[in-house]
Amino acid sequence: MQLFYNPNLNLETEQFTFPTDESKHIVKVLRKKTGDILQITNGHGDLFQAEILFPDHKKCSAKIIEKKHYEPKDNKLHMVVAPTKLNDRFEWFLEKATEIGVDEITPLICEHSERKVIKKDRMDKVIQSAMKQSLQTYLPTLNEAMTFKEFLASSIQGDLFIAHCEEDMKIELKERMRPKSHTTILIGPEGDFSTNEIALALEKGFLPVALGQTRLRTETAAIFACTTVALIN
């Protein structure tokens, strides 16, 4: 099964046209023809079966022949992660976190961050591709990057955790986690959170957690956290 993504589809849609890039992929690469069936999601939990009407490589049209809605998970995972110095490492995190089942991602600019500018358009494409590859019907939300203080000033709900490297009385994330809960986890940059940032997070109600017995890279720590949440649920 190959899954396509079209955010403009809804349960009232009867017929539509694929954008040029996907039309070309469907007709030129996959060699689909009139009458062939495609699977499409809008990223909001809906899965559509569509029959190709006109296999044009610029404007491939199709009609919806079946619709199904999938309910969201009981738990929500919001990963708040400092972008890595190398873009490909952060994109690797985005890809794998999407495959595992993250719901929301916020790039976090910290005092020790080496990268303070991200290319959101490119990262959106990475997430969309990972959603399609892993056959999911919900597209994770990728927020605009924000500073540490901006994030703490925003509306934050659910269970709150921060993974930092300072010596402290930290409990393993798997021991802190509650099944079927909304969870937010902060992961810092290569240079870790500053002492001031850690203090501010604790004041906001974040609980310090450990991610195993070894020191992990930012992207590895983030994936470790995603996997732990998935296993607990």
PDB file of C-alpha atoms in Angstrom:
ATOM      1  CA  MET A   1       0.000   0.000   0.000  1.00  0.00           C
ATOM      2  CA  GLN A   2       1.206   3.491  -0.898  1.00  0.00           C
ATOM      3  CA  LEU A   3      -0.336   6.441   0.877  1.00  0.00           C
ATOM      4  CA  PHE A   4      -0.751   9.934  -0.578  1.00  0.00           C
ATOM      5  CA  TYR A   5      -1.358  13.167   1.322  1.00  0.00           C
ATOM      6  CA  ASN A   6      -3.838  15.886   0.412  1.00  0.00           C
ATOM      7  CA  PRO A   7      -4.777  18.316   3.220  1.00  0.00           C
ATOM      8  CA  ASN A   8      -7.684  19.750   1.216  1.00  0.00           C
ATOM      9  CA  LEU A   9      -9.782  16.576   1.265  1.00  0.00           C
ATOM     10  CA  ASN A  10     -12.683  16.198   3.670  1.00  0.00           C
ATOM     11  CA  LEU A  11     -15.595  13.808   4.123  1.00  0.00           C
ATOM     12  CA  GLU A  12     -17.696  15.888   1.710  1.00  0.00           C
ATOM     13  CA  THR A  13     -15.168  15.686  -1.144  1.00  0.00           C
ATOM     14  CA  GLU A  14     -16.376  13.669  -4.129  1.00  0.00           C
ATOM     15  CA  GLN A  15     -13.802  14.485  -6.820  1.00  0.00           C
ATOM     16  CA  PHE A  16     -10.440  16.272  -6.876  1.00  0.00           C
ATOM     17  CA  THR A  17      -7.211  16.848  -8.807  1.00  0.00           C
ATOM     18  CA  PHE A  18      -3.733  16.001  -7.520  1.00  0.00           C
ATOM     19  CA  PRO A  19      -1.085  18.760  -7.539  1.00  0.00           C
ATOM     20  CA  THR A  20       1.485  18.650 -10.343  1.00  0.00           C
ATOM     21  CA  ASP A  21       4.290  16.945  -8.397  1.00  0.00           C
ATOM     22  CA  GLU A  22       2.079  14.087  -7.192  1.00  0.00           C
ATOM     23  CA  SER A  23       0.344  13.813 -10.574  1.00  0.00           C
ATOM     24  CA  LYS A  24       3.733  13.289 -12.209  1.00  0.00           C
ATOM     25  CA  HIS A  25       4.709  10.688  -9.592  1.00  0.00           C
ATOM     26  CA  ILE A  26       1.431   8.796 -10.010  1.00  0.00           C
ATOM     27  CA  VAL A  27       1.464   8.746 -13.810  1.00  0.00           C
ATOM     28  CA  LYS A  28       5.163   8.761 -14.757  1.00  0.00           C
ATOM     29  CA  VAL A  29       6.725   6.821 -11.873  1.00  0.00           C
ATOM     30  CA  LEU A  30       3.961   4.536 -10.604  1.00  0.00           C
ATOM     31  CA  ARG A  31       2.420   4.250 -14.087  1.00  0.00           C
ATOM     32  CA  LYS A  32      -1.129   4.338 -12.726  1.00  0.00           C
ATOM     33  CA  LYS A  33      -3.980   4.267 -15.219  1.00  0.00           C
ATOM     34  CA  THR A  34      -7.684   5.048 -15.406  1.00  0.00           C
ATOM     35  CA  GLY A  35      -9.577   2.898 -12.894  1.00  0.00           C
ATOM     36  CA  ASP A  36      -6.595   2.273 -10.597  1.00  0.00           C
ATOM     37  CA  ILE A  37      -7.242   2.813  -6.872  1.00  0.00           C
ATOM     38  CA  LEU A  38      -5.167   5.103  -4.650  1.00  0.00           C
ATOM     39  CA  GLN A  39      -5.128   5.582  -0.852  1.00  0.00           C
ATOM     40  CA  ILE A  40      -5.071   9.187   0.392  1.00  0.00           C
ATOM     41  CA  THR A  41      -5.179  10.856   3.808  1.00  0.00           C
ATOM     42  CA  ASN A  42      -5.806  14.481   4.729  1.00  0.00           C
ATOM     43  CA  GLY A  43      -3.675  14.204   7.877  1.00  0.00           C
ATOM     44  CA  HIS A  44      -6.731  14.676  10.110  1.00  0.00           C
ATOM     45  CA  GLY A  45      -7.607  11.031  10.638  1.00  0.00           C
ATOM     46  CA  ASP A  46      -9.472  10.452   7.374  1.00  0.00           C
ATOM     47  CA  LEU A  47      -8.510   7.768   4.867  1.00  0.00           C
ATOM     48  CA  PHE A  48      -9.881   7.880   1.325  1.00  0.00           C
ATOM     49  CA  GLN A  49      -9.913   5.399  -1.518  1.00  0.00           C
ATOM     50  CA  ALA A  50      -9.910   7.190  -4.836  1.00  0.00           C
ATOM     51  CA  GLU A  51     -10.333   5.887  -8.367  1.00  0.00           C
ATOM     52  CA  ILE A  52      -8.306   7.580 -11.092  1.00  0.00           C
ATOM     53  CA  LEU A  53     -10.495   9.269 -13.698  1.00  0.00           C
ATOM     54  CA  PHE A  54      -7.919  11.003 -15.881  1.00  0.00           C
ATOM     55  CA  PRO A  55      -4.227  10.015 -15.498  1.00  0.00           C
ATOM     56  CA  ASP A  56      -2.664  13.252 -16.694  1.00  0.00           C
ATOM     57  CA  HIS A  57       0.924  13.836 -15.485  1.00  0.00           C
ATOM     58  CA  LYS A  58       0.124  17.488 -14.727  1.00  0.00           C
ATOM     59  CA  LYS A  59      -3.432  17.229 -13.423  1.00  0.00           C
ATOM     60  CA  CYS A  60      -4.327  13.684 -12.427  1.00  0.00           C
ATOM     61  CA  SER A  61      -7.990  13.634 -11.393  1.00  0.00           C
ATOM     62  CA  ALA A  62      -9.767  11.070  -9.214  1.00  0.00           C
ATOM     63  CA  LYS A  63     -13.110  10.408  -7.545  1.00  0.00           C
ATOM     64  CA  ILE A  64     -13.611   9.279  -3.944  1.00  0.00           C
ATOM     65  CA  ILE A  65     -15.174   5.831  -3.722  1.00  0.00           C
ATOM     66  CA  GLU A  66     -14.687   5.073  -0.011  1.00  0.00           C
ATOM     67  CA  LYS A  67     -14.101   7.129   3.154  1.00  0.00           C
ATOM     68  CA  LYS A  68     -13.080   6.111   6.673  1.00  0.00           C
ATOM     69  CA  HIS A  69     -12.276   8.127   9.790  1.00  0.00           C
ATOM     70  CA  TYR A  70      -9.840   6.943  12.466  1.00  0.00           C
ATOM     71  CA  GLU A  71     -10.198   8.237  16.010  1.00  0.00           C
ATOM     72  CA  PRO A  72      -7.076   9.860  17.550  1.00  0.00           C
ATOM     73  CA  LYS A  73      -5.013   8.188  20.261  1.00  0.00           C
ATOM     74  CA  ASP A  74      -5.930   8.575  23.931  1.00  0.00           C
ATOM     75  CA  ASN A  75      -2.499  10.057  24.629  1.00  0.00           C
ATOM     76  CA  LYS A  76      -0.796  13.072  23.025  1.00  0.00           C
ATOM     77  CA  LEU A  77       2.978  13.527  22.861  1.00  0.00           C
ATOM     78  CA  HIS A  78       4.501  16.994  22.399  1.00  0.00           C
ATOM     79  CA  MET A  79       8.261  16.919  21.847  1.00  0.00           C
ATOM     80  CA  VAL A  80       9.998  20.271  22.432  1.00  0.00           C
ATOM     81  CA  VAL A  81      13.498  19.823  21.034  1.00  0.00           C
ATOM     82  CA  ALA A  82      16.430  22.147  20.405  1.00  0.00           C
ATOM     83  CA  PRO A  83      17.505  21.956  16.716  1.00  0.00           C
ATOM     84  CA  THR A  84      20.861  20.252  16.238  1.00  0.00           C
ATOM     85  CA  LYS A  85      23.875  21.978  14.700  1.00  0.00           C
ATOM     86  CA  LEU A  86      23.587  19.732  11.638  1.00  0.00           C
ATOM     87  CA  ASN A  87      20.228  19.906   9.886  1.00  0.00           C
ATOM     88  CA  ASP A  88      20.233  16.265   8.833  1.00  0.00           C
ATOM     89  CA  ARG A  89      20.287  15.086  12.452  1.00  0.00           C
ATOM     90  CA  PHE A  90      17.209  17.108  13.341  1.00  0.00           C
ATOM     91  CA  GLU A  91      15.461  15.932  10.177  1.00  0.00           C
ATOM     92  CA  TRP A  92      16.309  12.352  11.159  1.00  0.00           C
ATOM     93  CA  PHE A  93      14.595  12.984  14.503  1.00  0.00           C
ATOM     94  CA  LEU A  94      11.522  14.433  12.755  1.00  0.00           C
ATOM     95  CA  GLU A  95      11.285  11.416  10.459  1.00  0.00           C
ATOM     96  CA  LYS A  96      11.681   8.784  13.162  1.00  0.00           C
ATOM     97  CA  ALA A  97       9.479  10.563  15.711  1.00  0.00           C
ATOM     98  CA  THR A  98       6.705  10.756  13.118  1.00  0.00           C
ATOM     99  CA  GLU A  99       7.044   7.042  12.397  1.00  0.00           C
ATOM    100  CA  ILE A 100       6.897   6.237  16.128  1.00  0.00           C
ATOM    101  CA  GLY A 101       3.835   8.422  16.701  1.00  0.00           C
ATOM    102  CA  VAL A 102       4.608  11.946  17.930  1.00  0.00           C
ATOM    103  CA  ASP A 103       1.665  14.390  17.816  1.00  0.00           C
ATOM    104  CA  GLU A 104       3.327  17.799  18.064  1.00  0.00           C
ATOM    105  CA  ILE A 105       6.869  19.157  17.730  1.00  0.00           C
ATOM    106  CA  THR A 106       8.244  22.539  18.727  1.00  0.00           C
ATOM    107  CA  PRO A 107      11.830  23.496  17.809  1.00  0.00           C
ATOM    108  CA  LEU A 108      13.272  25.183  20.901  1.00  0.00           C
ATOM    109  CA  ILE A 109      15.913  27.927  20.825  1.00  0.00           C
ATOM    110  CA  CYS A 110      17.986  27.779  24.007  1.00  0.00           C
ATOM    111  CA  GLU A 111      20.873  29.754  25.489  1.00  0.00           C
ATOM    112  CA  HIS A 112      23.368  27.113  24.340  1.00  0.00           C
ATOM    113  CA  SER A 113      21.769  26.475  20.931  1.00  0.00           C
ATOM    114  CA  GLU A 114      24.215  26.447  18.023  1.00  0.00           C
ATOM    115  CA  ARG A 115      21.389  26.595  15.467  1.00  0.00           C
ATOM    116  CA  LYS A 116      18.792  29.308  15.910  1.00  0.00           C
ATOM    117  CA  VAL A 117      17.194  29.332  12.459  1.00  0.00           C
ATOM    118  CA  ILE A 118      15.252  26.444  10.941  1.00  0.00           C
ATOM    119  CA  LYS A 119      13.730  25.853   7.504  1.00  0.00           C
ATOM    120  CA  LYS A 120      10.173  24.974   8.439  1.00  0.00           C
ATOM    121  CA  ASP A 121       9.018  24.320   4.861  1.00  0.00           C
ATOM    122  CA  ARG A 122      11.661  21.639   4.419  1.00  0.00           C
ATOM    123  CA  MET A 123      10.876  20.099   7.804  1.00  0.00           C
ATOM    124  CA  ASP A 124       7.157  20.004   7.005  1.00  0.00           C
ATOM    125  CA  LYS A 125       7.993  17.936   3.914  1.00  0.00           C
ATOM    126  CA  VAL A 126      10.097  15.515   5.987  1.00  0.00           C
ATOM    127  CA  ILE A 127       7.171  14.972   8.365  1.00  0.00           C
ATOM    128  CA  GLN A 128       4.669  14.545   5.539  1.00  0.00           C
ATOM    129  CA  SER A 129       6.899  11.978   3.847  1.00  0.00           C
ATOM    130  CA  ALA A 130       7.347  10.034   7.113  1.00  0.00           C
ATOM    131  CA  MET A 131       3.597  10.052   7.758  1.00  0.00           C
ATOM    132  CA  LYS A 132       2.935   8.598   4.312  1.00  0.00           C
ATOM    133  CA  GLN A 133       5.732   6.038   4.579  1.00  0.00           C
ATOM    134  CA  SER A 134       4.444   4.793   7.952  1.00  0.00           C
ATOM    135  CA  LEU A 135       0.814   4.700   6.730  1.00  0.00           C
ATOM    136  CA  GLN A 136      -0.591   7.061   9.334  1.00  0.00           C
ATOM    137  CA  THR A 137      -3.682   9.234   8.964  1.00  0.00           C
ATOM    138  CA  TYR A 138      -2.685  11.971  11.423  1.00  0.00           C
ATOM    139  CA  LEU A 139      -0.010  14.509  10.482  1.00  0.00           C
ATOM    140  CA  PRO A 140       2.050  15.736  13.449  1.00  0.00           C
ATOM    141  CA  THR A 141       1.925  19.479  14.065  1.00  0.00           C
ATOM    142  CA  LEU A 142       5.238  21.270  13.547  1.00  0.00           C
ATOM    143  CA  ASN A 143       5.205  24.620  15.325  1.00  0.00           C
ATOM    144  CA  GLU A 144       7.322  27.646  14.552  1.00  0.00           C
ATOM    145  CA  ALA A 145      10.596  27.753  16.485  1.00  0.00           C
ATOM    146  CA  MET A 146      10.425  29.700  19.737  1.00  0.00           C
ATOM    147  CA  THR A 147      12.789  30.664  22.525  1.00  0.00           C
ATOM    148  CA  PHE A 148      12.838  28.819  25.818  1.00  0.00           C
ATOM    149  CA  LYS A 149      11.125  31.696  27.633  1.00  0.00           C
ATOM    150  CA  GLU A 150       8.499  32.067  24.905  1.00  0.00           C
ATOM    151  CA  PHE A 151       7.637  28.401  25.207  1.00  0.00           C
ATOM    152  CA  LEU A 152       7.333  28.512  28.993  1.00  0.00           C
ATOM    153  CA  ALA A 153       5.019  31.514  28.638  1.00  0.00           C
ATOM    154  CA  SER A 154       2.719  29.581  26.282  1.00  0.00           C
ATOM    155  CA  SER A 155      -0.196  27.381  27.284  1.00  0.00           C
ATOM    156  CA  ILE A 156       1.225  24.011  28.360  1.00  0.00           C
ATOM    157  CA  GLN A 157      -0.990  21.173  29.568  1.00  0.00           C
ATOM    158  CA  GLY A 158      -0.588  17.601  30.748  1.00  0.00           C
ATOM    159  CA  ASP A 159       2.439  15.880  32.270  1.00  0.00           C
ATOM    160  CA  LEU A 160       5.599  17.972  31.913  1.00  0.00           C
ATOM    161  CA  PHE A 161       9.157  16.590  31.810  1.00  0.00           C
ATOM    162  CA  ILE A 162      12.627  17.975  31.163  1.00  0.00           C
ATOM    163  CA  ALA A 163      15.639  15.806  30.324  1.00  0.00           C
ATOM    164  CA  HIS A 164      18.894  17.566  31.228  1.00  0.00           C
ATOM    165  CA  CYS A 165      22.457  16.456  31.920  1.00  0.00           C
ATOM    166  CA  GLU A 166      23.143  18.141  35.262  1.00  0.00           C
ATOM    167  CA  GLU A 167      23.689  15.966  38.295  1.00  0.00           C
ATOM    168  CA  ASP A 168      20.355  15.880  40.038  1.00  0.00           C
ATOM    169  CA  MET A 169      17.837  13.559  41.634  1.00  0.00           C
ATOM    170  CA  LYS A 170      16.250  12.390  38.399  1.00  0.00           C
ATOM    171  CA  ILE A 171      13.853   9.495  37.924  1.00  0.00           C
ATOM    172  CA  GLU A 172      13.736   7.467  34.715  1.00  0.00           C
ATOM    173  CA  LEU A 173      11.112   8.724  32.277  1.00  0.00           C
ATOM    174  CA  LYS A 174       9.512   5.280  32.148  1.00  0.00           C
ATOM    175  CA  GLU A 175       8.888   5.528  35.912  1.00  0.00           C
ATOM    176  CA  ARG A 176       7.396   9.021  35.665  1.00  0.00           C
ATOM    177  CA  MET A 177       5.139   8.287  32.676  1.00  0.00           C
ATOM    178  CA  ARG A 178       1.408   7.740  33.031  1.00  0.00           C
ATOM    179  CA  PRO A 179      -0.390   5.752  30.312  1.00  0.00           C
ATOM    180  CA  LYS A 180      -3.003   7.583  28.201  1.00  0.00           C
ATOM    181  CA  SER A 181      -1.835  11.010  29.342  1.00  0.00           C
ATOM    182  CA  HIS A 182      -0.919  14.161  27.445  1.00  0.00           C
ATOM    183  CA  THR A 183       2.843  14.523  27.746  1.00  0.00           C
ATOM    184  CA  THR A 184       5.332  17.317  26.978  1.00  0.00           C
ATOM    185  CA  ILE A 185       9.070  16.575  27.020  1.00  0.00           C
ATOM    186  CA  LEU A 186      11.884  19.125  26.764  1.00  0.00           C
ATOM    187  CA  ILE A 187      15.141  18.027  25.109  1.00  0.00           C
ATOM    188  CA  GLY A 188      18.037  20.506  25.099  1.00  0.00           C
ATOM    189  CA  PRO A 189      20.839  21.325  22.633  1.00  0.00           C
ATOM    190  CA  GLU A 190      24.261  19.709  22.408  1.00  0.00           C
ATOM    191  CA  GLY A 191      25.470  22.038  25.178  1.00  0.00           C
ATOM    192  CA  ASP A 192      22.467  21.128  27.354  1.00  0.00           C
ATOM    193  CA  PHE A 193      20.037  23.547  28.968  1.00  0.00           C
ATOM    194  CA  SER A 194      21.565  26.343  31.020  1.00  0.00           C
ATOM    195  CA  THR A 195      21.221  26.243  34.810  1.00  0.00           C
ATOM    196  CA  ASN A 196      18.819  29.170  34.570  1.00  0.00           C
ATOM    197  CA  GLU A 197      16.640  27.403  31.997  1.00  0.00           C
ATOM    198  CA  ILE A 198      16.450  24.284  34.136  1.00  0.00           C
ATOM    199  CA  ALA A 199      15.402  26.363  37.143  1.00  0.00           C
ATOM    200  CA  LEU A 200      12.701  28.153  35.121  1.00  0.00           C
ATOM    201  CA  ALA A 201      11.329  24.845  33.839  1.00  0.00           C
ATOM    202  CA  LEU A 202      11.172  23.384  37.331  1.00  0.00           C
ATOM    203  CA  GLU A 203       9.315  26.487  38.537  1.00  0.00           C
ATOM    204  CA  LYS A 204       6.825  25.963  35.696  1.00  0.00           C
ATOM    205  CA  GLY A 205       6.143  22.433  36.938  1.00  0.00           C
ATOM    206  CA  PHE A 206       8.429  20.355  34.713  1.00  0.00           C
ATOM    207  CA  LEU A 207       9.824  17.248  36.390  1.00  0.00           C
ATOM    208  CA  PRO A 208      13.449  16.253  35.698  1.00  0.00           C
ATOM    209  CA  VAL A 209      13.827  12.823  34.092  1.00  0.00           C
ATOM    210  CA  ALA A 210      16.668  10.525  33.099  1.00  0.00           C
ATOM    211  CA  LEU A 211      16.908   8.784  29.738  1.00  0.00           C
ATOM    212  CA  GLY A 212      19.001   5.734  30.511  1.00  0.00           C
ATOM    213  CA  GLN A 213      22.517   5.530  31.918  1.00  0.00           C
ATOM    214  CA  THR A 214      24.510   7.064  29.063  1.00  0.00           C
ATOM    215  CA  ARG A 215      24.827  10.592  27.708  1.00  0.00           C
ATOM    216  CA  LEU A 216      22.857  10.855  24.484  1.00  0.00           C
ATOM    217  CA  ARG A 217      22.988  13.225  21.535  1.00  0.00           C
ATOM    218  CA  THR A 218      20.022  15.573  21.251  1.00  0.00           C
ATOM    219  CA  GLU A 219      18.312  13.634  18.457  1.00  0.00           C
ATOM    220  CA  THR A 220      18.997  10.278  20.147  1.00  0.00           C
ATOM    221  CA  ALA A 221      17.583  11.509  23.446  1.00  0.00           C
ATOM    222  CA  ALA A 222      14.464  12.746  21.671  1.00  0.00           C
ATOM    223  CA  ILE A 223      13.906   9.406  19.945  1.00  0.00           C
ATOM    224  CA  PHE A 224      14.548   7.556  23.217  1.00  0.00           C
ATOM    225  CA  ALA A 225      11.832   9.679  24.822  1.00  0.00           C
ATOM    226  CA  CYS A 226       9.370   9.094  21.948  1.00  0.00           C
ATOM    227  CA  THR A 227       9.955   5.358  22.102  1.00  0.00           C
ATOM    228  CA  THR A 228       9.482   5.264  25.879  1.00  0.00           C
ATOM    229  CA  VAL A 229       6.145   7.066  25.598  1.00  0.00           C
ATOM    230  CA  ALA A 230       5.023   4.722  22.811  1.00  0.00           C
ATOM    231  CA  LEU A 231       5.930   1.629  24.848  1.00  0.00           C
ATOM    232  CA  ILE A 232       4.182   2.887  27.987  1.00  0.00           C
ATOM    233  CA  ASN A 233       1.050   3.437  25.922  1.00  0.00           C
TER     234      ASN A 233
END
